[in-house]
GROMACS .gro file of C-alpha atoms in nm:
model
  477
    1MET     CA    1   9.825  12.500  12.935
    2THR     CA    2  10.151  12.568  13.007
    3GLU     CA    3  10.383  12.642  12.710
    4SER     CA    4  10.749  12.617  12.714
    5GLU     CA    5  11.018  12.834  12.522
    6SER     CA    6  11.059  12.764  12.228
    7ILE     CA    7  11.306  12.505  12.206
    8ALA     CA    8  11.530  12.543  11.819
    9TYR     CA    9  11.645  12.265  11.602
   10ASP     CA   10  11.811  12.217  11.287
   11VAL     CA   11  11.447  12.041  11.109
   12VAL     CA   12  11.129  12.047  11.244
   13VAL     CA   13  10.930  11.664  11.088
   14LEU     CA   14  10.566  11.711  11.085
   15GLY     CA   15  10.481  11.272  11.085
   16ALA     CA   16  10.632  10.966  11.263
   17GLY     CA   17  10.522  10.754  11.031
   18PRO     CA   18  10.769  10.572  10.759
   19VAL     CA   19  10.887  10.852  10.552
   20GLY     CA   20  10.885  11.085  10.921
   21GLU     CA   21  11.136  10.838  11.051
   22ASN     CA   22  11.330  10.859  10.774
   23VAL     CA   23  11.320  11.276  10.657
   24ALA     CA   24  11.509  11.267  11.033
   25ASP     CA   25  11.727  10.927  10.997
   26ARG     CA   26  11.880  11.113  10.662
   27ALA     CA   27  11.867  11.459  10.868
   28ARG     CA   28  12.065  11.317  11.228
   29ALA     CA   29  12.352  11.116  10.977
   30ALA     CA   30  12.415  11.460  10.786
   31GLY     CA   31  12.431  11.616  11.100
   32LEU     CA   32  12.194  11.811  11.191
   33SER     CA   33  11.941  11.874  11.508
   34THR     CA   34  11.618  11.695  11.411
   35ALA     CA   35  11.293  11.695  11.646
   36ILE     CA   36  10.963  11.461  11.531
   37VAL     CA   37  10.591  11.508  11.661
   38GLU     CA   38  10.314  11.248  11.693
   39SER     CA   39  10.012  11.218  11.737
   40GLU     CA   40   9.963  10.908  11.758
   41LEU     CA   41  10.165  10.566  11.744
   42VAL     CA   42  10.544  10.636  11.598
   43GLY     CA   43  10.575  10.409  11.294
   44GLY     CA   44  10.200  10.550  11.155
   45GLU     CA   45   9.978  10.439  10.983
   46CYS     CA   46  10.209  10.125  10.743
   47SER     CA   47  10.303  10.008  11.073
   48TYR     CA   48   9.994   9.948  11.280
   49TRP     CA   49   9.700   9.970  10.992
   50ALA     CA   50   9.834   9.907  10.661
   51CYS     CA   51  10.145   9.764  10.457
   52MET     CA   52  10.235   9.584  10.779
   53PRO     CA   53   9.938   9.380  10.955
   54SER     CA   54   9.762   9.378  10.606
   55LYS     CA   55  10.025   9.160  10.402
   56ALA     CA   56  10.024   8.977  10.763
   57LEU     CA   57   9.700   8.854  10.679
   58LEU     CA   58   9.774   8.797  10.359
   59ARG     CA   59  10.087   8.608  10.376
   60SER     CA   60   9.894   8.277  10.496
   61VAL     CA   61   9.626   8.334  10.254
   62LEU     CA   62   9.846   8.311   9.979
   63ALA     CA   63  10.062   8.081  10.119
   64ARG     CA   64   9.794   7.822  10.136
   65ALA     CA   65   9.644   7.870   9.774
   66ASP     CA   66  10.055   7.822   9.583
   67ALA     CA   67  10.073   7.468   9.819
   68ARG     CA   68   9.685   7.357   9.705
   69HIS     CA   69   9.867   7.365   9.363
   70VAL     CA   70  10.145   7.197   9.462
   71PRO     CA   71  10.133   6.802   9.401
   72GLY     CA   72  10.229   6.614   9.690
   73LEU     CA   73  10.119   6.909   9.880
   74SER     CA   74   9.779   6.928   9.823
   75GLN     CA   75   9.634   6.745   9.970
   76ALA     CA   76   9.753   6.858  10.335
   77VAL     CA   77   9.624   7.190  10.305
   78GLN     CA   78   9.279   7.160  10.198
   79GLY     CA   79   9.109   7.258  10.545
   80PRO     CA   80   9.022   7.605  10.773
   81LEU     CA   81   9.264   7.867  10.843
   82ASP     CA   82   9.327   7.822  11.205
   83VAL     CA   83   9.259   8.167  11.216
   84GLY     CA   84   9.314   8.286  11.582
   85ALA     CA   85   9.715   8.234  11.515
   86VAL     CA   86   9.657   8.388  11.201
   87LEU     CA   87   9.573   8.699  11.401
   88ALA     CA   88   9.791   8.656  11.613
   89HIS     CA   89  10.011   8.686  11.414
   90ARG     CA   90   9.969   8.996  11.222
   91ASP     CA   91   9.890   9.133  11.614
   92GLU     CA   92  10.293   9.047  11.638
   93TYR     CA   93  10.358   9.235  11.359
   94THR     CA   94  10.186   9.538  11.457
   95SER     CA   95  10.371   9.471  11.829
   96HIS     CA   96  10.140   9.515  12.009
   97TRP     CA   97   9.988   9.859  11.887
   98LYS     CA   98  10.271   9.946  12.074
   99ASP     CA   99  10.593  10.229  11.983
  100ASP     CA  100  10.818  10.141  12.205
  101GLY     CA  101  11.103   9.952  11.964
  102GLN     CA  102  11.024  10.272  11.710
  103VAL     CA  103  11.065  10.523  12.010
  104ARG     CA  104  11.414  10.402  12.100
  105TRP     CA  105  11.502  10.398  11.727
  106LEU     CA  106  11.482  10.716  11.705
  107ASP     CA  107  11.642  10.750  12.123
  108GLY     CA  108  11.848  10.525  11.894
  109ILE     CA  109  11.999  10.791  11.641
  110GLY     CA  110  11.917  11.124  11.824
  111VAL     CA  111  11.618  11.307  11.707
  112ASP     CA  112  11.395  11.420  11.960
  113LEU     CA  113  11.005  11.307  11.966
  114TYR     CA  114  10.746  11.532  12.065
  115ARG     CA  115  10.340  11.355  12.115
  116GLY     CA  116  10.083  11.585  12.010
  117HIS     CA  117   9.904  11.742  11.791
  118GLY     CA  118  10.181  11.980  11.558
  119ARG     CA  119  10.044  12.262  11.390
  120LEU     CA  120  10.258  12.479  11.181
  121ALA     CA  121  10.207  12.821  11.317
  122GLY     CA  122  10.408  13.053  11.036
  123PRO     CA  123  10.722  13.033  10.851
  124ARG     CA  124  10.948  12.756  10.999
  125ARG     CA  125  10.711  12.783  11.356
  126VAL     CA  126  10.550  12.445  11.431
  127THR     CA  127  10.337  12.417  11.763
  128VAL     CA  128  10.327  12.097  11.976
  129GLU     CA  129   9.993  12.044  12.135
  130GLY     CA  130  10.107  11.734  12.380
  131PRO     CA  131   9.870  11.501  12.596
  132ASP     CA  132   9.852  11.665  12.886
  133GLY     CA  133   9.771  11.963  12.805
  134GLU     CA  134  10.098  12.080  12.831
  135ARG     CA  135  10.239  12.286  12.411
  136HIS     CA  136  10.540  12.349  12.313
  137VAL     CA  137  10.702  12.579  12.107
  138LEU     CA  138  10.993  12.438  11.797
  139THR     CA  139  11.159  12.681  11.564
  140ALA     CA  140  11.354  12.488  11.274
  141ARG     CA  141  11.643  12.704  11.078
  142HIS     CA  142  11.661  12.540  10.765
  143ALA     CA  143  11.342  12.314  10.681
  144VAL     CA  144  11.016  12.191  10.855
  145ALA     CA  145  10.892  11.884  10.685
  146VAL     CA  146  10.548  11.764  10.625
  147SER     CA  147  10.517  11.411  10.672
  148THR     CA  148  10.163  11.341  10.779
  149GLY     CA  149  10.027  11.064  10.543
  150THR     CA  150   9.655  11.048  10.446
  151ARG     CA  151   9.374  10.905  10.607
  152ALA     CA  152   9.063  10.644  10.433
  153VAL     CA  153   8.751  10.888  10.260
  154VAL     CA  154   8.461  10.739  10.390
  155PRO     CA  155   8.167  10.897  10.135
  156HIS     CA  156   7.894  11.127  10.268
  157LEU     CA  157   7.568  10.886  10.233
  158PRO     CA  158   7.236  10.855  10.405
  159GLY     CA  159   7.256  10.644  10.750
  160ILE     CA  160   7.616  10.615  10.712
  161ALA     CA  161   7.688  10.775  11.074
  162GLU     CA  162   7.460  10.550  11.243
  163VAL     CA  163   7.691  10.220  10.989
  164LYS     CA  164   8.004  10.222  11.136
  165PRO     CA  165   8.172  10.164  10.865
  166TRP     CA  166   8.490  10.006  10.830
  167THR     CA  167   8.782  10.157  10.672
  168SER     CA  168   9.155  10.013  10.604
  169ARG     CA  169   9.241  10.083  10.976
  170GLU     CA  170   8.963   9.899  11.145
  171ALA     CA  171   9.029   9.585  10.827
  172THR     CA  172   9.343   9.519  10.875
  173SER     CA  173   9.271   9.493  11.315
  174ALA     CA  174   8.947   9.338  11.347
  175HIS     CA  175   9.010   9.044  11.616
  176ALA     CA  176   8.624   8.865  11.452
  177VAL     CA  177   8.563   8.782  11.104
  178PRO     CA  178   8.220   8.831  11.007
  179GLY     CA  179   8.013   8.654  10.875
  180ARG     CA  180   7.887   8.858  10.562
  181LEU     CA  181   8.091   9.172  10.475
  182VAL     CA  182   8.018   9.422  10.171
  183VAL     CA  183   8.356   9.540  10.040
  184VAL     CA  184   8.325   9.909   9.871
  185GLY     CA  185   8.629  10.018   9.590
  186GLY     CA  186   8.839   9.776   9.388
  187GLY     CA  187   9.101   9.900   9.428
  188VAL     CA  188   9.434   9.801   9.626
  189VAL     CA  189   9.299   9.816   9.981
  190GLY     CA  190   9.002   9.659   9.836
  191VAL     CA  191   9.099   9.383   9.635
  192GLU     CA  192   9.323   9.288   9.929
  193MET     CA  193   9.079   9.280  10.229
  194ALA     CA  194   8.834   9.102  10.003
  195THR     CA  195   9.116   8.831   9.944
  196ALA     CA  196   9.188   8.820  10.334
  197TRP     CA  197   8.870   8.836  10.496
  198GLN     CA  198   8.691   8.577  10.230
  199ALA     CA  199   9.031   8.360  10.282
  200PHE     CA  200   8.911   8.378  10.667
  201GLY     CA  201   8.519   8.213  10.631
  202SER     CA  202   8.334   8.546  10.545
  203LYS     CA  203   8.104   8.569  10.259
  204VAL     CA  204   8.196   8.865  10.095
  205THR     CA  205   8.057   9.089   9.825
  206VAL     CA  206   8.236   9.346   9.566
  207LEU     CA  207   8.105   9.617   9.492
  208VAL     CA  208   8.251   9.791   9.202
  209ARG     CA  209   8.202  10.147   9.038
  210GLY     CA  210   8.398  10.157   8.715
  211LYS     CA  211   8.472   9.892   8.487
  212GLY     CA  212   8.665   9.651   8.756
  213LEU     CA  213   8.932   9.581   8.928
  214LEU     CA  214   9.230   9.745   9.064
  215PRO     CA  215   9.186  10.012   8.723
  216ARG     CA  216   9.600  10.243   8.778
  217MET     CA  217   9.690   9.855   8.669
  218GLU     CA  218   9.752   9.700   8.327
  219PRO     CA  219   9.290   9.566   8.228
  220PHE     CA  220   9.418   9.242   8.246
  221ALA     CA  221   9.528   9.298   8.644
  222GLY     CA  222   9.158   9.384   8.779
  223GLU     CA  223   9.082   9.088   8.562
  224LEU     CA  224   9.215   8.806   8.681
  225VAL     CA  225   9.193   8.901   9.032
  226ALA     CA  226   8.868   8.923   8.955
  227GLU     CA  227   8.777   8.598   8.794
  228ALA     CA  228   9.044   8.445   9.139
  229LEU     CA  229   8.805   8.593   9.424
  230THR     CA  230   8.452   8.448   9.208
  231GLU     CA  231   8.625   8.131   9.194
  232ALA     CA  232   8.693   8.104   9.613
  233GLY     CA  233   8.292   8.204   9.620
  234ALA     CA  234   8.362   8.615   9.623
  235ASP     CA  235   8.050   8.770   9.450
  236VAL     CA  236   8.186   9.113   9.212
  237ARG     CA  237   7.968   9.346   9.117
  238THR     CA  238   8.149   9.582   8.906
  239GLY     CA  239   7.980   9.903   8.745
  240THR     CA  240   7.745   9.976   9.092
  241SER     CA  241   7.800  10.187   9.300
  242VAL     CA  242   7.602  10.228   9.736
  243GLU     CA  243   7.383  10.508   9.716
  244ALA     CA  244   7.253  10.394  10.122
  245VAL     CA  245   7.334  10.198  10.409
  246THR     CA  246   7.177  10.132  10.738
  247ARG     CA  247   7.220   9.920  11.067
  248GLU     CA  248   6.900   9.748  11.187
  249GLY     CA  249   6.999   9.580  11.456
  250THR     CA  250   7.382   9.444  11.352
  251THR     CA  251   7.305   9.387  11.025
  252VAL     CA  252   7.379   9.633  10.812
  253VAL     CA  253   7.190   9.767  10.523
  254VAL     CA  254   7.273   9.783  10.179
  255THR     CA  255   7.121   9.968   9.868
  256THR     CA  256   7.273   9.992   9.548
  257SER     CA  257   7.235  10.142   9.204
  258ALA     CA  258   7.081   9.864   9.028
  259GLY     CA  259   6.882   9.882   9.338
  260ASP     CA  260   6.945   9.572   9.482
  261ARG     CA  261   6.942   9.497   9.878
  262ILE     CA  262   7.229   9.310  10.042
  263GLU     CA  263   7.248   9.229  10.418
  264ALA     CA  264   7.584   9.193  10.607
  265ASP     CA  265   7.725   9.196  10.980
  266GLU     CA  266   7.990   9.525  10.813
  267ILE     CA  267   8.076   9.728  10.498
  268LEU     CA  268   8.354   9.792  10.429
  269PHE     CA  269   8.407  10.164  10.219
  270ALA     CA  270   8.810  10.181  10.024
  271THR     CA  271   8.702  10.456   9.849
  272GLY     CA  272   9.060  10.628   9.803
  273ARG     CA  273   9.260  10.867  10.054
  274ALA     CA  274   9.249  11.255  10.189
  275PRO     CA  275   9.529  11.505  10.307
  276ARG     CA  276   9.624  11.425  10.649
  277THR     CA  277   9.647  11.876  10.611
  278ASP     CA  278   9.310  11.994  10.808
  279ASP     CA  279   9.442  12.041  11.096
  280LEU     CA  280   9.801  12.159  10.996
  281GLY     CA  281   9.821  12.603  11.038
  282LEU     CA  282   9.876  12.584  10.641
  283GLU     CA  283   9.651  12.920  10.678
  284THR     CA  284   9.944  13.074  10.893
  285ILE     CA  285  10.114  13.041  10.576
  286GLY     CA  286   9.941  13.112  10.291
  287LEU     CA  287   9.829  12.758  10.186
  288ASP     CA  288   9.448  12.593  10.260
  289PRO     CA  289   9.383  12.361  10.489
  290GLY     CA  290   9.326  12.022  10.442
  291SER     CA  291   9.460  12.050   9.976
  292TRP     CA  292   9.690  11.817   9.907
  293LEU     CA  293  10.072  12.025   9.881
  294SER     CA  294  10.261  12.022   9.591
  295VAL     CA  295  10.607  12.017   9.552
  296ASP     CA  296  10.912  11.991   9.321
  297ASP     CA  297  11.184  11.723   9.258
  298SER     CA  298  11.393  11.787   9.551
  299CYS     CA  299  10.979  11.794   9.791
  300ARG     CA  300  11.017  12.073   9.799
  301VAL     CA  301  10.623  12.279   9.891
  302THR     CA  302  10.609  12.539   9.562
  303GLY     CA  303  10.731  12.844   9.637
  304SER     CA  304  10.874  12.861   9.948
  305ASP     CA  305  11.264  12.812  10.042
  306TRP     CA  306  11.191  12.587  10.338
  307LEU     CA  307  10.888  12.402  10.377
  308TYR     CA  308  10.907  11.977  10.236
  309ALA     CA  309  10.590  11.770  10.201
  310VAL     CA  310  10.724  11.425  10.181
  311GLY     CA  311  10.469  11.126  10.106
  312ASP     CA  312  10.126  11.070  10.051
  313VAL     CA  313  10.070  11.455  10.091
  314ASN     CA  314  10.299  11.534   9.806
  315HIS     CA  315   9.997  11.307   9.598
  316ARG     CA  316  10.285  11.155   9.402
  317ALA     CA  317  10.289  10.839   9.497
  318LEU     CA  318  10.102  10.653   9.813
  319LEU     CA  319  10.288  10.411   9.877
  320THR     CA  320  10.518  10.343  10.210
  321HIS     CA  321  10.842  10.253   9.963
  322GLN     CA  322  10.786  10.582   9.711
  323GLY     CA  323  10.812  10.827  10.058
  324LYS     CA  324  11.079  10.677  10.238
  325TYR     CA  325  11.203  10.699   9.864
  326GLN     CA  326  11.139  11.111   9.838
  327ALA     CA  327  11.288  11.073  10.187
  328ARG     CA  328  11.575  11.011  10.114
  329ILE     CA  329  11.560  11.247   9.808
  330ALA     CA  330  11.453  11.536  10.025
  331GLY     CA  331  11.699  11.479  10.335
  332ALA     CA  332  11.972  11.495  10.080
  333ALA     CA  333  11.853  11.798   9.994
  334ILE     CA  334  11.795  11.987  10.278
  335ALA     CA  335  12.123  11.866  10.425
  336ALA     CA  336  12.258  12.039  10.105
  337ARG     CA  337  12.070  12.401  10.132
  338ALA     CA  338  12.182  12.353  10.484
  339ALA     CA  339  12.547  12.313  10.394
  340GLY     CA  340  12.527  12.567  10.145
  341VAL     CA  341  12.545  12.414   9.837
  342PRO     CA  342  12.502  12.608   9.529
  343LEU     CA  343  12.340  12.365   9.287
  344LEU     CA  344  12.150  12.115   9.361
  345GLU     CA  345  12.119  11.743   9.094
  346THR     CA  346  11.794  11.800   9.041
  347ASP     CA  347  11.810  11.681   8.630
  348PRO     CA  348  11.649  11.353   8.607
  349TRP     CA  349  11.730  11.079   8.862
  350GLY     CA  350  11.960  11.305   9.027
  351ALA     CA  351  12.076  11.241   9.407
  352HIS     CA  352  11.802  11.510   9.464
  353ALA     CA  353  11.550  11.463   9.242
  354ALA     CA  354  11.303  11.188   9.271
  355THR     CA  355  11.259  11.105   8.920
  356ALA     CA  356  11.136  10.740   8.998
  357ASP     CA  357  10.795  10.914   9.126
  358HIS     CA  358  10.736  11.011   8.790
  359ALA     CA  359  10.944  10.682   8.539
  360ALA     CA  360  10.988  10.424   8.792
  361VAL     CA  361  10.739  10.312   9.066
  362PRO     CA  362  10.711   9.989   9.158
  363GLN     CA  363  10.403   9.810   9.372
  364VAL     CA  364  10.249   9.504   9.481
  365VAL     CA  365   9.925   9.366   9.499
  366PHE     CA  366   9.924   9.068   9.736
  367THR     CA  367   9.633   8.954   9.613
  368ASP     CA  368   9.553   8.555   9.476
  369PRO     CA  369   9.740   8.561   9.184
  370GLU     CA  370   9.968   8.862   9.231
  371ALA     CA  371   9.955   9.153   9.050
  372ALA     CA  372  10.279   9.376   9.042
  373ALA     CA  373  10.370   9.625   8.788
  374VAL     CA  374  10.600   9.942   8.761
  375GLY     CA  375  10.650  10.208   8.546
  376LEU     CA  376  10.389  10.280   8.256
  377SER     CA  377  10.030  10.097   8.172
  378LEU     CA  378  10.010  10.070   7.747
  379ALA     CA  379   9.812  10.325   7.810
  380GLU     CA  380   9.984  10.566   7.997
  381ALA     CA  381  10.247  10.580   7.809
  382GLU     CA  382  10.062  10.650   7.464
  383GLN     CA  383   9.857  10.904   7.686
  384ALA     CA  384  10.150  11.041   7.761
  385GLY     CA  385  10.270  11.061   7.361
  386HIS     CA  386  10.497  10.819   7.402
  387ARG     CA  387  10.536  10.620   7.115
  388VAL     CA  388  10.506  10.193   7.207
  389ARG     CA  389  10.462   9.876   7.215
  390ALA     CA  390  10.311   9.635   7.443
  391VAL     CA  391  10.484   9.261   7.453
  392ASP     CA  392  10.223   9.038   7.631
  393VAL     CA  393  10.326   8.665   7.789
  394ASP     CA  394  10.145   8.384   7.893
  395LEU     CA  395  10.335   8.313   8.176
  396SER     CA  396  10.226   7.986   8.208
  397SER     CA  397  10.472   7.937   7.940
  398VAL     CA  398  10.772   7.929   8.111
  399ALA     CA  399  10.896   7.649   8.249
  400GLY     CA  400  10.900   7.768   8.647
  401ALA     CA  401  10.564   7.820   8.617
  402GLY     CA  402  10.469   7.456   8.581
  403LEU     CA  403  10.627   7.388   8.869
  404TYR     CA  404  10.591   7.649   9.121
  405GLY     CA  405  10.182   7.520   9.100
  406GLU     CA  406   9.972   7.315   8.846
  407GLY     CA  407   9.721   7.476   8.678
  408TYR     CA  408   9.902   7.829   8.698
  409ARG     CA  409   9.774   8.110   8.507
  410GLY     CA  410   9.907   8.436   8.448
  411ARG     CA  411  10.017   8.697   8.238
  412ALA     CA  412  10.285   8.940   8.168
  413ARG     CA  413  10.391   9.274   7.959
  414MET     CA  414  10.687   9.497   7.901
  415ILE     CA  415  10.583   9.849   7.728
  416VAL     CA  416  10.916   9.930   7.526
  417ASP     CA  417  10.990  10.290   7.335
  418LEU     CA  418  11.036  10.235   7.008
  419ASP     CA  419  11.249  10.502   6.996
  420THR     CA  420  11.477  10.443   7.267
  421GLU     CA  421  11.425  10.029   7.297
  422THR     CA  422  11.435  10.092   7.638
  423LEU     CA  423  11.138   9.971   7.816
  424ARG     CA  424  10.864  10.257   7.990
  425GLY     CA  425  10.685   9.962   8.165
  426VAL     CA  426  10.621   9.622   8.358
  427THR     CA  427  10.365   9.444   8.451
  428PHE     CA  428  10.310   9.086   8.593
  429VAL     CA  429   9.971   8.913   8.738
  430GLY     CA  430  10.021   8.549   8.892
  431PRO     CA  431  10.159   8.352   9.165
  432GLY     CA  432  10.443   8.474   9.310
  433VAL     CA  433  10.504   8.749   9.111
  434GLY     CA  434  10.632   9.029   9.357
  435GLU     CA  435  10.923   8.888   9.392
  436MET     CA  436  11.020   8.979   9.005
  437LEU     CA  437  10.930   9.318   9.039
  438HIS     CA  438  11.248   9.468   9.125
  439SER     CA  439  11.421   9.329   8.822
  440ALA     CA  440  11.166   9.515   8.622
  441THR     CA  441  11.243   9.803   8.821
  442ILE     CA  442  11.537   9.801   8.797
  443ALA     CA  443  11.516   9.720   8.408
  444VAL     CA  444  11.305  10.076   8.401
  445ALA     CA  445  11.488  10.311   8.661
  446GLY     CA  446  11.768  10.233   8.512
  447GLU     CA  447  11.694  10.259   8.137
  448VAL     CA  448  11.836   9.955   8.039
  449PRO     CA  449  11.790   9.932   7.636
  450VAL     CA  450  11.650   9.573   7.545
  451SER     CA  451  11.979   9.528   7.340
  452ARG     CA  452  12.122   9.492   7.693
  453LEU     CA  453  11.868   9.294   7.867
  454TRP     CA  454  11.866   9.036   7.623
  455HIS     CA  455  12.254   8.969   7.824
  456ALA     CA  456  12.084   8.945   8.166
  457VAL     CA  457  11.986   8.511   8.159
  458PRO     CA  458  11.721   8.437   8.335
  459ALA     CA  459  11.777   8.122   8.555
  460TYR     CA  460  11.572   7.796   8.421
  461PRO     CA  461  11.370   7.678   8.522
  462THR     CA  462  11.265   7.984   8.749
  463VAL     CA  463  10.893   8.242   8.682
  464SER     CA  464  11.151   8.474   8.596
  465GLU     CA  465  11.224   8.341   8.263
  466VAL     CA  466  10.936   8.566   8.115
  467TRP     CA  467  11.244   8.786   8.012
  468LEU     CA  468  11.342   8.555   7.810
  469ARG     CA  469  11.007   8.487   7.657
  470LEU     CA  470  10.910   8.845   7.663
  471LEU     CA  471  11.210   8.940   7.437
  472GLU     CA  472  11.229   8.691   7.191
  473ALA     CA  473  10.784   8.809   7.115
  474TYR     CA  474  10.981   9.150   7.124
  475ARG     CA  475  11.214   8.991   6.871
  476ASP     CA  476  10.975   8.877   6.662
  477ALA     CA  477  10.723   9.137   6.644
   0.00000   0.00000   0.00000
């Protein structure tokens, strides 16, 4: 193995997914020399195995579902999807799993790319083992940012190795539709992939250990999604865990805690994520390999003055958009500290504080119906000790919902802090609600008083008129 001389940069970033790219971009914009290290594809999990391919798969599914409720159009879309065209569309959105365009972007902003596995080798020092055996040593004058993301967790079960189960990667990149698919897990990945593959023709069985789907959202979100999946033909079983899996020829056999035997062609485990920090050299700086990295609100690792953990690895909010937000905050903090700014703006909502991670995390689940939420659920708000009131409205009560589609079903909830008269959280469930979420995010992040929201007039007749119905329900309670 050949080793290069140590090369110094102001900032070294480990991981070239969307989060790492944004850290590098912010560092370069501040005039700091920057290197980024990537062991797979530039663009990361989101671009090739998560956000982009999954939403490309789901777009046709949700568009058809909506169209089936529109008079004059419904009869034209009763047939099956052109799955080949959908998969080809997915392939386009992943750039056929090639990262040339992303590499060109890095070149354009002046960031040096090192391909290979990067590891910490003491404070401010990173070694990179390249694909051809070369070894680079990089040092950072100001900061090393860890943005290596997470990997899917597959449980230790008898027979799991021989089964070769799907994780989120296989579920979003598969090129053939399994006749029968078992989905283990009722979180976002589980319900989105169940929605997609059921629509493509798979007979889907969803096994959930807990009481329902989407456990991190308001209970009615999971209830409405489970109802729709069942109506579409999926078999949703709650309070059920997998005890063993085997592969008999081409058939996967699943044994559940209820003693049921389920046969399938593939099984997807969507049962959680673990940080990609197990082979990162954390032991060289006194941290535990494989651990989540605890950070302050500027995303600087606890106890360090040079190491940052940005995105999923800090376990604050495992969402691409939230990781990119953290990257903007961390990039600004790194630049300010490099410039010798004596006092950073780390108070809540300051330029160097990722406050939204605590108070205003938005998320859209692209199922039929969509589920969208920002901030705290009622249970979370009460657990945090806030004095709150939940206000609920049936989304079908607004004129825009009926125009959107016949038989529209949905629900909206806002959580009002009774001491501040601001919103702690908002949840929408229903067709097309994902595009309404940003208005709620602004209301929560901006701490907009309910009295001022009365002056934000929703256009008629849109589904957004639910805001007026929510305010009226709060006033009349």
